[in-house]
Structures are given as C-alpha cells and as structure tokens.
PDB file of C-alpha atoms in Angstrom:
ATOM      1  CA  UNK A   1      28.445  -9.497  33.428  1.00 62.00           C
ATOM      2  CA  UNK A   2      24.744 -10.471  32.819  1.00 77.00           C
ATOM      3  CA  UNK A   3      22.897 -10.608  29.442  1.00 82.00           C
ATOM      4  CA  UNK A   4      22.407  -8.381  26.531  1.00 85.00           C
ATOM      5  CA  UNK A   5      18.827  -8.685  24.920  1.00 89.00           C
ATOM      6  CA  UNK A   6      18.019  -8.078  21.231  1.00 91.00           C
ATOM      7  CA  UNK A   7      14.127  -8.601  20.403  1.00 92.00           C
ATOM      8  CA  UNK A   8      12.571  -8.730  17.101  1.00 90.00           C
ATOM      9  CA  UNK A   9       9.365  -6.403  16.767  1.00 91.00           C
ATOM     10  CA  UNK A  10       6.709  -8.029  14.643  1.00 87.00           C
ATOM     11  CA  UNK A  11       5.462 -11.480  15.770  1.00 82.00           C
ATOM     12  CA  UNK A  12       7.499 -11.145  19.135  1.00 86.00           C
ATOM     13  CA  UNK A  13       6.585  -7.983  20.756  1.00 91.00           C
ATOM     14  CA  UNK A  14       3.706  -6.599  18.758  1.00 91.00           C
ATOM     15  CA  UNK A  15       0.948  -8.032  16.609  1.00 90.00           C
ATOM     16  CA  UNK A  16       0.888  -5.677  13.617  1.00 90.00           C
ATOM     17  CA  UNK A  17      -0.666  -8.006  11.324  1.00 90.00           C
ATOM     18  CA  UNK A  18      -3.944  -5.758  10.977  1.00 92.00           C
ATOM     19  CA  UNK A  19      -1.950  -2.625  10.282  1.00 94.00           C
ATOM     20  CA  UNK A  20       0.295  -4.007   7.996  1.00 94.00           C
ATOM     21  CA  UNK A  21      -2.510  -5.730   5.967  1.00 95.00           C
ATOM     22  CA  UNK A  22      -4.769  -2.541   5.728  1.00 96.00           C
ATOM     23  CA  UNK A  23      -1.517  -0.578   4.691  1.00 96.00           C
ATOM     24  CA  UNK A  24      -0.634  -3.026   2.080  1.00 97.00           C
ATOM     25  CA  UNK A  25      -4.012  -2.930   0.775  1.00 96.00           C
ATOM     26  CA  UNK A  26      -3.868   1.133   0.632  1.00 96.00           C
ATOM     27  CA  UNK A  27      -0.335   0.793  -1.034  1.00 97.00           C
ATOM     28  CA  UNK A  28      -1.496  -1.652  -3.667  1.00 97.00           C
ATOM     29  CA  UNK A  29      -4.402   0.708  -4.828  1.00 96.00           C
ATOM     30  CA  UNK A  30      -1.905   3.340  -5.262  1.00 96.00           C
ATOM     31  CA  UNK A  31       0.600   1.381  -7.279  1.00 96.00           C
ATOM     32  CA  UNK A  32      -1.876  -0.563  -9.409  1.00 96.00           C
ATOM     33  CA  UNK A  33      -5.167   1.449  -9.286  1.00 93.00           C
ATOM     34  CA  UNK A  34      -6.448  -0.145 -12.277  1.00 90.00           C
ATOM     35  CA  UNK A  35      -6.288  -3.530 -11.046  1.00 89.00           C
ATOM     36  CA  UNK A  36      -8.281  -2.561  -8.054  1.00 87.00           C
ATOM     37  CA  UNK A  37     -11.118  -0.997  -9.712  1.00 84.00           C
ATOM     38  CA  UNK A  38     -13.323  -3.981  -9.274  1.00 80.00           C
ATOM     39  CA  UNK A  39     -12.153  -4.653  -5.561  1.00 88.00           C
ATOM     40  CA  UNK A  40     -14.909  -3.952  -3.318  1.00 90.00           C
ATOM     41  CA  UNK A  41     -15.276  -3.804   0.462  1.00 91.00           C
ATOM     42  CA  UNK A  42     -16.103  -7.537   0.633  1.00 94.00           C
ATOM     43  CA  UNK A  43     -13.213  -8.445  -1.374  1.00 93.00           C
ATOM     44  CA  UNK A  44     -11.109  -6.118   0.855  1.00 93.00           C
ATOM     45  CA  UNK A  45     -12.213  -7.894   3.900  1.00 94.00           C
ATOM     46  CA  UNK A  46     -11.381 -11.459   2.365  1.00 95.00           C
ATOM     47  CA  UNK A  47      -7.941 -10.055   1.563  1.00 95.00           C
ATOM     48  CA  UNK A  48      -7.066  -8.796   5.082  1.00 94.00           C
ATOM     49  CA  UNK A  49      -8.410 -11.892   6.300  1.00 94.00           C
ATOM     50  CA  UNK A  50      -6.223 -14.197   3.891  1.00 96.00           C
ATOM     51  CA  UNK A  51      -3.297 -11.831   4.853  1.00 94.00           C
ATOM     52  CA  UNK A  52      -3.526 -13.041   8.484  1.00 90.00           C
ATOM     53  CA  UNK A  53      -2.947 -16.430   7.116  1.00 92.00           C
ATOM     54  CA  UNK A  54       0.098 -15.652   5.024  1.00 93.00           C
ATOM     55  CA  UNK A  55       1.646 -13.093   7.029  1.00 88.00           C
ATOM     56  CA  UNK A  56       4.312 -15.635   8.604  1.00 86.00           C
ATOM     57  CA  UNK A  57       6.182 -15.620   5.182  1.00 90.00           C
ATOM     58  CA  UNK A  58       6.641 -11.769   5.320  1.00 90.00           C
ATOM     59  CA  UNK A  59      10.206 -10.834   6.637  1.00 86.00           C
ATOM     60  CA  UNK A  60      10.369  -7.146   5.178  1.00 88.00           C
ATOM     61  CA  UNK A  61       7.103  -5.094   4.928  1.00 90.00           C
ATOM     62  CA  UNK A  62       7.130  -4.431   1.314  1.00 95.00           C
ATOM     63  CA  UNK A  63       6.234  -7.983   0.802  1.00 96.00           C
ATOM     64  CA  UNK A  64       2.786  -7.361   2.285  1.00 96.00           C
ATOM     65  CA  UNK A  65       1.988  -5.328  -0.936  1.00 98.00           C
ATOM     66  CA  UNK A  66       3.009  -8.040  -3.342  1.00 98.00           C
ATOM     67  CA  UNK A  67       0.763 -10.639  -1.371  1.00 98.00           C
ATOM     68  CA  UNK A  68      -2.305  -8.409  -1.539  1.00 97.00           C
ATOM     69  CA  UNK A  69      -1.852  -8.283  -5.606  1.00 97.00           C
ATOM     70  CA  UNK A  70      -1.234 -12.004  -5.657  1.00 97.00           C
ATOM     71  CA  UNK A  71      -4.436 -12.703  -3.607  1.00 97.00           C
ATOM     72  CA  UNK A  72      -6.286 -10.446  -5.801  1.00 96.00           C
ATOM     73  CA  UNK A  73      -5.005 -12.193  -8.963  1.00 95.00           C
ATOM     74  CA  UNK A  74      -5.716 -15.744  -7.307  1.00 95.00           C
ATOM     75  CA  UNK A  75      -9.514 -14.399  -6.886  1.00 93.00           C
ATOM     76  CA  UNK A  76      -9.841 -12.628 -10.198  1.00 91.00           C
ATOM     77  CA  UNK A  77      -8.578 -14.381 -13.208  1.00 90.00           C
ATOM     78  CA  UNK A  78      -9.402 -11.664 -15.647  1.00 89.00           C
ATOM     79  CA  UNK A  79      -6.686  -9.568 -14.087  1.00 90.00           C
ATOM     80  CA  UNK A  80      -3.663 -12.194 -13.740  1.00 89.00           C
ATOM     81  CA  UNK A  81      -0.603 -10.839 -14.903  1.00 91.00           C
ATOM     82  CA  UNK A  82       1.781 -13.524 -13.077  1.00 92.00           C
ATOM     83  CA  UNK A  83       2.243 -17.273 -14.089  1.00 94.00           C
ATOM     84  CA  UNK A  84       1.864 -18.384 -10.669  1.00 95.00           C
ATOM     85  CA  UNK A  85      -1.612 -17.385  -9.691  1.00 94.00           C
ATOM     86  CA  UNK A  86      -3.928 -19.878 -11.460  1.00 94.00           C
ATOM     87  CA  UNK A  87      -4.407 -22.818  -8.997  1.00 95.00           C
ATOM     88  CA  UNK A  88      -2.199 -21.176  -6.377  1.00 96.00           C
ATOM     89  CA  UNK A  89      -3.651 -21.556  -2.609  1.00 96.00           C
ATOM     90  CA  UNK A  90      -2.748 -19.810   0.534  1.00 95.00           C
ATOM     91  CA  UNK A  91      -1.056 -23.120   1.702  1.00 95.00           C
ATOM     92  CA  UNK A  92       0.973 -22.902  -1.675  1.00 96.00           C
ATOM     93  CA  UNK A  93       2.159 -19.384  -0.778  1.00 96.00           C
ATOM     94  CA  UNK A  94       3.252 -20.593   2.758  1.00 94.00           C
ATOM     95  CA  UNK A  95       5.263 -23.236   1.415  1.00 94.00           C
ATOM     96  CA  UNK A  96       6.750 -21.550  -1.483  1.00 96.00           C
ATOM     97  CA  UNK A  97       7.015 -17.755  -1.067  1.00 96.00           C
ATOM     98  CA  UNK A  98      10.730 -17.746  -1.339  1.00 94.00           C
ATOM     99  CA  UNK A  99      10.209 -19.010  -4.695  1.00 96.00           C
ATOM    100  CA  UNK A 100       7.094 -17.163  -5.895  1.00 97.00           C
ATOM    101  CA  UNK A 101       8.606 -13.685  -4.708  1.00 97.00           C
ATOM    102  CA  UNK A 102      11.139 -13.312  -7.417  1.00 97.00           C
ATOM    103  CA  UNK A 103       8.920 -14.609 -10.140  1.00 97.00           C
ATOM    104  CA  UNK A 104       6.069 -12.046  -9.505  1.00 97.00           C
ATOM    105  CA  UNK A 105       8.727  -9.356  -8.771  1.00 97.00           C
ATOM    106  CA  UNK A 106      10.017  -9.768 -12.512  1.00 97.00           C
ATOM    107  CA  UNK A 107       6.911 -10.464 -14.110  1.00 97.00           C
ATOM    108  CA  UNK A 108       5.269  -7.246 -12.536  1.00 97.00           C
ATOM    109  CA  UNK A 109       8.327  -5.514 -13.400  1.00 96.00           C
ATOM    110  CA  UNK A 110       8.606  -4.428  -9.549  1.00 97.00           C
ATOM    111  CA  UNK A 111      11.502  -2.759  -7.766  1.00 96.00           C
ATOM    112  CA  UNK A 112      11.964  -3.634  -4.151  1.00 96.00           C
ATOM    113  CA  UNK A 113      13.365  -0.193  -3.009  1.00 96.00           C
ATOM    114  CA  UNK A 114      10.324   1.489  -4.787  1.00 97.00           C
ATOM    115  CA  UNK A 115       7.894  -0.709  -3.013  1.00 97.00           C
ATOM    116  CA  UNK A 116       9.599  -0.080   0.430  1.00 96.00           C
ATOM    117  CA  UNK A 117       9.426   3.595  -0.230  1.00 96.00           C
ATOM    118  CA  UNK A 118       5.769   3.386  -1.383  1.00 97.00           C
ATOM    119  CA  UNK A 119       4.780   0.932   1.857  1.00 96.00           C
ATOM    120  CA  UNK A 120       6.511   3.827   4.042  1.00 93.00           C
ATOM    121  CA  UNK A 121       4.837   6.736   2.619  1.00 96.00           C
ATOM    122  CA  UNK A 122       1.326   4.976   2.765  1.00 97.00           C
ATOM    123  CA  UNK A 123       2.108   4.326   6.359  1.00 94.00           C
ATOM    124  CA  UNK A 124       3.263   7.798   7.058  1.00 93.00           C
ATOM    125  CA  UNK A 125       0.213   9.415   5.454  1.00 96.00           C
ATOM    126  CA  UNK A 126      -2.044   7.024   7.439  1.00 96.00           C
ATOM    127  CA  UNK A 127      -0.168   8.240  10.729  1.00 92.00           C
ATOM    128  CA  UNK A 128      -0.439  12.022   9.802  1.00 93.00           C
ATOM    129  CA  UNK A 129      -3.863  11.820   8.980  1.00 95.00           C
ATOM    130  CA  UNK A 130      -5.248   9.371  11.627  1.00 95.00           C
ATOM    131  CA  UNK A 131      -2.642   8.392  14.113  1.00 92.00           C
ATOM    132  CA  UNK A 132      -5.182   7.032  16.636  1.00 93.00           C
ATOM    133  CA  UNK A 133      -6.686   4.536  14.054  1.00 95.00           C
ATOM    134  CA  UNK A 134      -3.157   3.606  12.927  1.00 94.00           C
ATOM    135  CA  UNK A 135      -2.078   2.788  16.418  1.00 93.00           C
ATOM    136  CA  UNK A 136      -5.103   0.872  17.210  1.00 94.00           C
ATOM    137  CA  UNK A 137      -4.678  -1.410  14.202  1.00 94.00           C
ATOM    138  CA  UNK A 138      -1.759  -2.877  16.062  1.00 94.00           C
ATOM    139  CA  UNK A 139      -1.462  -4.524  19.577  1.00 93.00           C
ATOM    140  CA  UNK A 140       1.254  -5.453  21.919  1.00 94.00           C
ATOM    141  CA  UNK A 141       1.192  -8.975  23.238  1.00 90.00           C
ATOM    142  CA  UNK A 142       0.315  -9.370  27.032  1.00 89.00           C
ATOM    143  CA  UNK A 143       3.017  -8.425  29.318  1.00 89.00           C
ATOM    144  CA  UNK A 144       5.196  -6.921  26.913  1.00 91.00           C
ATOM    145  CA  UNK A 145       4.681  -3.245  27.750  1.00 93.00           C
ATOM    146  CA  UNK A 146       5.593  -3.933  31.306  1.00 92.00           C
ATOM    147  CA  UNK A 147       8.406  -6.135  30.650  1.00 90.00           C
ATOM    148  CA  UNK A 148      10.002  -3.373  28.620  1.00 92.00           C
ATOM    149  CA  UNK A 149       9.510  -0.490  30.965  1.00 91.00           C
ATOM    150  CA  UNK A 150      10.922  -2.417  34.099  1.00 89.00           C
ATOM    151  CA  UNK A 151      13.717  -4.222  32.261  1.00 86.00           C
ATOM    152  CA  UNK A 152      16.931  -4.014  34.442  1.00 84.00           C
ATOM    153  CA  UNK A 153      19.103  -5.140  31.225  1.00 85.00           C
ATOM    154  CA  UNK A 154      19.812  -3.386  28.176  1.00 87.00           C
ATOM    155  CA  UNK A 155      17.365  -4.110  25.494  1.00 92.00           C
ATOM    156  CA  UNK A 156      17.858  -3.573  21.736  1.00 94.00           C
ATOM    157  CA  UNK A 157      15.222  -3.859  18.951  1.00 95.00           C
ATOM    158  CA  UNK A 158      16.486  -5.551  15.917  1.00 93.00           C
ATOM    159  CA  UNK A 159      13.844  -5.703  13.077  1.00 91.00           C
ATOM    160  CA  UNK A 160      13.033  -5.475   9.487  1.00 85.00           C
ATOM    161  CA  UNK A 161      10.549  -3.011  10.487  1.00 89.00           C
ATOM    162  CA  UNK A 162      11.208   0.533   9.649  1.00 89.00           C
ATOM    163  CA  UNK A 163      12.556   1.958  12.868  1.00 93.00           C
ATOM    164  CA  UNK A 164      10.356   5.158  12.920  1.00 91.00           C
ATOM    165  CA  UNK A 165       7.232   2.851  12.854  1.00 92.00           C
ATOM    166  CA  UNK A 166       8.622   0.764  15.718  1.00 94.00           C
ATOM    167  CA  UNK A 167       9.405   3.773  17.620  1.00 95.00           C
ATOM    168  CA  UNK A 168       6.082   5.084  17.317  1.00 93.00           C
ATOM    169  CA  UNK A 169       4.385   2.096  18.447  1.00 95.00           C
ATOM    170  CA  UNK A 170       6.612   1.673  21.318  1.00 96.00           C
ATOM    171  CA  UNK A 171       5.770   5.247  22.416  1.00 95.00           C
ATOM    172  CA  UNK A 172       2.338   5.804  21.667  1.00 93.00           C
ATOM    173  CA  UNK A 173       1.071   2.082  22.344  1.00 94.00           C
ATOM    174  CA  UNK A 174       3.217   0.522  24.870  1.00 94.00           C
ATOM    175  CA  UNK A 175       4.169   3.761  26.597  1.00 96.00           C
ATOM    176  CA  UNK A 176       8.045   2.686  26.210  1.00 95.00           C
ATOM    177  CA  UNK A 177      10.866   4.978  25.025  1.00 95.00           C
ATOM    178  CA  UNK A 178      13.849   3.201  23.798  1.00 95.00           C
ATOM    179  CA  UNK A 179      16.595   5.376  22.665  1.00 95.00           C
ATOM    180  CA  UNK A 180      16.799   5.658  18.864  1.00 93.00           C
ATOM    181  CA  UNK A 181      20.409   4.275  18.838  1.00 94.00           C
ATOM    182  CA  UNK A 182      19.048   0.998  20.222  1.00 95.00           C
ATOM    183  CA  UNK A 183      16.469   0.394  17.497  1.00 96.00           C
ATOM    184  CA  UNK A 184      17.857  -1.405  14.515  1.00 95.00           C
ATOM    185  CA  UNK A 185      15.190  -1.079  11.772  1.00 93.00           C
ATOM    186  CA  UNK A 186      15.154  -1.632   7.911  1.00 88.00           C
ATOM    187  CA  UNK A 187      18.205  -0.273   6.247  1.00 89.00           C
ATOM    188  CA  UNK A 188      20.633  -0.869   9.265  1.00 89.00           C
ATOM    189  CA  UNK A 189      21.829  -3.992   7.748  1.00 88.00           C
ATOM    190  CA  UNK A 190      21.254  -7.918   7.725  1.00 86.00           C
ATOM    191  CA  UNK A 191      20.032  -8.932  11.368  1.00 85.00           C
ATOM    192  CA  UNK A 192      22.870 -11.359  11.886  1.00 85.00           C
ATOM    193  CA  UNK A 193      25.616  -8.676  11.074  1.00 89.00           C
ATOM    194  CA  UNK A 194      23.669  -6.401  13.564  1.00 90.00           C
ATOM    195  CA  UNK A 195      23.983  -8.990  16.353  1.00 87.00           C
ATOM    196  CA  UNK A 196      27.347  -9.575  15.541  1.00 88.00           C
ATOM    197  CA  UNK A 197      28.284  -5.774  15.873  1.00 90.00           C
ATOM    198  CA  UNK A 198      26.192  -5.637  19.177  1.00 90.00           C
ATOM    199  CA  UNK A 199      28.400  -8.632  20.552  1.00 87.00           C
ATOM    200  CA  UNK A 200      31.746  -6.727  19.457  1.00 88.00           C
ATOM    201  CA  UNK A 201      30.985  -3.424  21.306  1.00 91.00           C
ATOM    202  CA  UNK A 202      33.557  -2.974  24.055  1.00 92.00           C
ATOM    203  CA  UNK A 203      30.598  -2.239  26.524  1.00 90.00           C
ATOM    204  CA  UNK A 204      28.960  -5.599  25.968  1.00 89.00           C
ATOM    205  CA  UNK A 205      32.054  -7.676  26.450  1.00 89.00           C
ATOM    206  CA  UNK A 206      31.401 -10.605  28.748  1.00 87.00           C
ATOM    207  CA  UNK A 207      27.702 -10.208  28.203  1.00 86.00           C
ATOM    208  CA  UNK A 208      25.679 -13.124  26.791  1.00 85.00           C
ATOM    209  CA  UNK A 209      23.483 -12.098  23.867  1.00 84.00           C
ATOM    210  CA  UNK A 210      19.778 -13.438  24.090  1.00 85.00           C
ATOM    211  CA  UNK A 211      18.049 -13.037  20.980  1.00 84.00           C
ATOM    212  CA  UNK A 212      14.147 -13.504  20.270  1.00 81.00           C
ATOM    213  CA  UNK A 213      13.047 -13.719  16.617  1.00 75.00           C
ATOM    214  CA  UNK A 214      10.053 -15.553  14.941  1.00 62.00           C
ATOM    215  CA  UNK A 215      11.563 -16.693  11.734  1.00 46.00           C
ATOM    216  CA  UNK A 216      14.501 -18.693  10.570  1.00 37.00           C
ATOM    217  CA  UNK A 217      17.019 -17.454  12.942  1.00 35.00           C
ATOM    218  CA  UNK A 218      15.066 -18.478  15.826  1.00 36.00           C
ATOM    219  CA  UNK A 219      13.979 -22.169  14.651  1.00 36.00           C
ATOM    220  CA  UNK A 220      17.243 -22.791  12.801  1.00 36.00           C
ATOM    221  CA  UNK A 221      15.709 -23.907   9.448  1.00 36.00           C
ATOM    222  CA  UNK A 222      15.456 -22.179   6.099  1.00 35.00           C
ATOM    223  CA  UNK A 223      11.851 -23.047   6.068  1.00 41.00           C
ATOM    224  CA  UNK A 224       9.459 -23.657   9.089  1.00 42.00           C
ATOM    225  CA  UNK A 225       5.959 -24.137  10.092  1.00 47.00           C
ATOM    226  CA  UNK A 226       4.687 -20.500  10.757  1.00 43.00           C
ATOM    227  CA  UNK A 227       2.307 -21.436  13.476  1.00 49.00           C
ATOM    228  CA  UNK A 228       5.422 -23.422  15.136  1.00 50.00           C
ATOM    229  CA  UNK A 229       7.694 -20.428  14.528  1.00 47.00           C
ATOM    230  CA  UNK A 230       5.225 -18.111  16.404  1.00 48.00           C
ATOM    231  CA  UNK A 231       4.922 -20.367  19.357  1.00 50.00           C
ATOM    232  CA  UNK A 232       8.667 -20.601  19.863  1.00 52.00           C
ATOM    233  CA  UNK A 233       8.917 -16.801  19.477  1.00 50.00           C
ATOM    234  CA  UNK A 234       6.437 -16.379  22.193  1.00 48.00           C
ATOM    235  CA  UNK A 235       7.959 -19.036  24.382  1.00 47.00           C
ATOM    236  CA  UNK A 236      11.308 -17.440  23.935  1.00 53.00           C
ATOM    237  CA  UNK A 237      10.026 -14.337  24.859  1.00 49.00           C
ATOM    238  CA  UNK A 238       8.603 -15.489  28.009  1.00 49.00           C
ATOM    239  CA  UNK A 239      11.672 -17.245  28.820  1.00 53.00           C
ATOM    240  CA  UNK A 240      13.434 -13.956  28.470  1.00 53.00           C
ATOM    241  CA  UNK A 241      11.039 -12.232  30.795  1.00 50.00           C
ATOM    242  CA  UNK A 242      11.085 -15.019  33.569  1.00 46.00           C
ATOM    243  CA  UNK A 243      14.900 -14.905  33.523  1.00 47.00           C
ATOM    244  CA  UNK A 244      15.093 -11.078  34.434  1.00 47.00           C
ATOM    245  CA  UNK A 245      14.573  -9.043  31.405  1.00 50.00           C
ATOM    246  CA  UNK A 246      11.258  -7.550  32.828  1.00 43.00           C
ATOM    247  CA  UNK A 247       9.216  -7.561  35.913  1.00 35.00           C
TER     248      UNK A 247
END
C-alpha cells in the first residue's frame, strides 16, 4: 500500500530560529516593557545569538519568549525576578529547561495561553507590516522544497508551530501548497495522538507511517543532546527522501 509521511516543521523542514528569536524579542518587549528599557541593540544581538544555542529545548513557540527574558535576567542582575537566573549558563538551560520552565512561569506569574496568543499576534503584526522580511528570517533546508513539490506519497505536517505560519512559509518561501487539512499545528492535540489518528483513518489502512521529528519522539529519550537530535532528524529526512518521498 505504500508509506504515509508525517513531518515535523521546525528543525526538520525549516530553520526558523532566526525568525522565532527576533519575534520572541519583540514579544518580550511588549510583555515586559520596563525590563527591556535598558536593552540596547548590542544586547539584542547577544540575545539572538544565544537563542540559536538554546533553541533546541523549545517545543512550543511561546517558550522562546520565556528564554529571551531569562537570558536578559542572566545578563542584568538588577532586573532579576526569578530564583534561577543567578549563575545560570546556556548549558544549564539546555540541561534543565524542563525543570526551569515551570519555576519561572510561576515566579513571573505568566500564563501559557496568554504567551501563545502574544507570540502569535507579534508574528501576525510583523507579517502584516513586512511580509518579505518575516519570510526572509526563515530558510528551508537544502532539497526540502523540491522534495515536497514532487512527493509521490501523501505528506502531513505535524508540528507545534501555529498552522498558519507553517502554511505561509510553505507557500511563500518553498513554493509548496499543502492542503490545510493536512497541516496539524498548535492546538490540534499532542503529536502522538495526531499520529495515531492518522494511522487509524480508513484511507490509510495498510500504509506504514514514516515520521521525522527532531526531539524526544525521534531519539526515544526524555532528554537528548540537541545537536545529536538535529543530526538524527536531518538523517531521517534524507532517508525519507531517498526512499521515495521526493525527487
């Protein structure tokens, strides 16, 4: 019957770290304007640079906003409101993010849904004001657009990215149109649940599900080395392409 392909977006198809980091800085300025009064362009550049290092811990976009503030608190002791920033390093974030996140969420009195909404609105405003710059802050990995354009098998996108952003990048940057019913973005449910639902569809019976993802579900561990995870994801993607997904 053939294969069914479910692909994660960030870290597998698209390198969106530049855009997500810049959007997170914009969102952090909106959410905590007083804390960012002393953040100049030099510090912003430092934040974005550090975000490239800590990006692998992010599973849902709003976490970028938390990371931006945490980095600022690490750098500027006078504005610290969390108990974890003192002495913290980027290596510490990579190793302990799952423990750090609930602590800072509580200490900063933040709400997950509110941050998701803010992060989405900031991106929407950027797209509305300057779509070309927003698009240009992302890049698809080599070979991805052609592989998607000429795929002979059914392809689904299963991501924690908000679906409208994945769709916009696919259309505007990769020149690929994937029907909206085949894009499962933030709010459509846990990835494992979505994958099970895809497998159970009558039209998919007898097909083998092939899934490329860059975090825990790919490497099979609750924690993993970020670079290893991304390397595995890219290897998995190339395996899928060579087996008939694309050209």
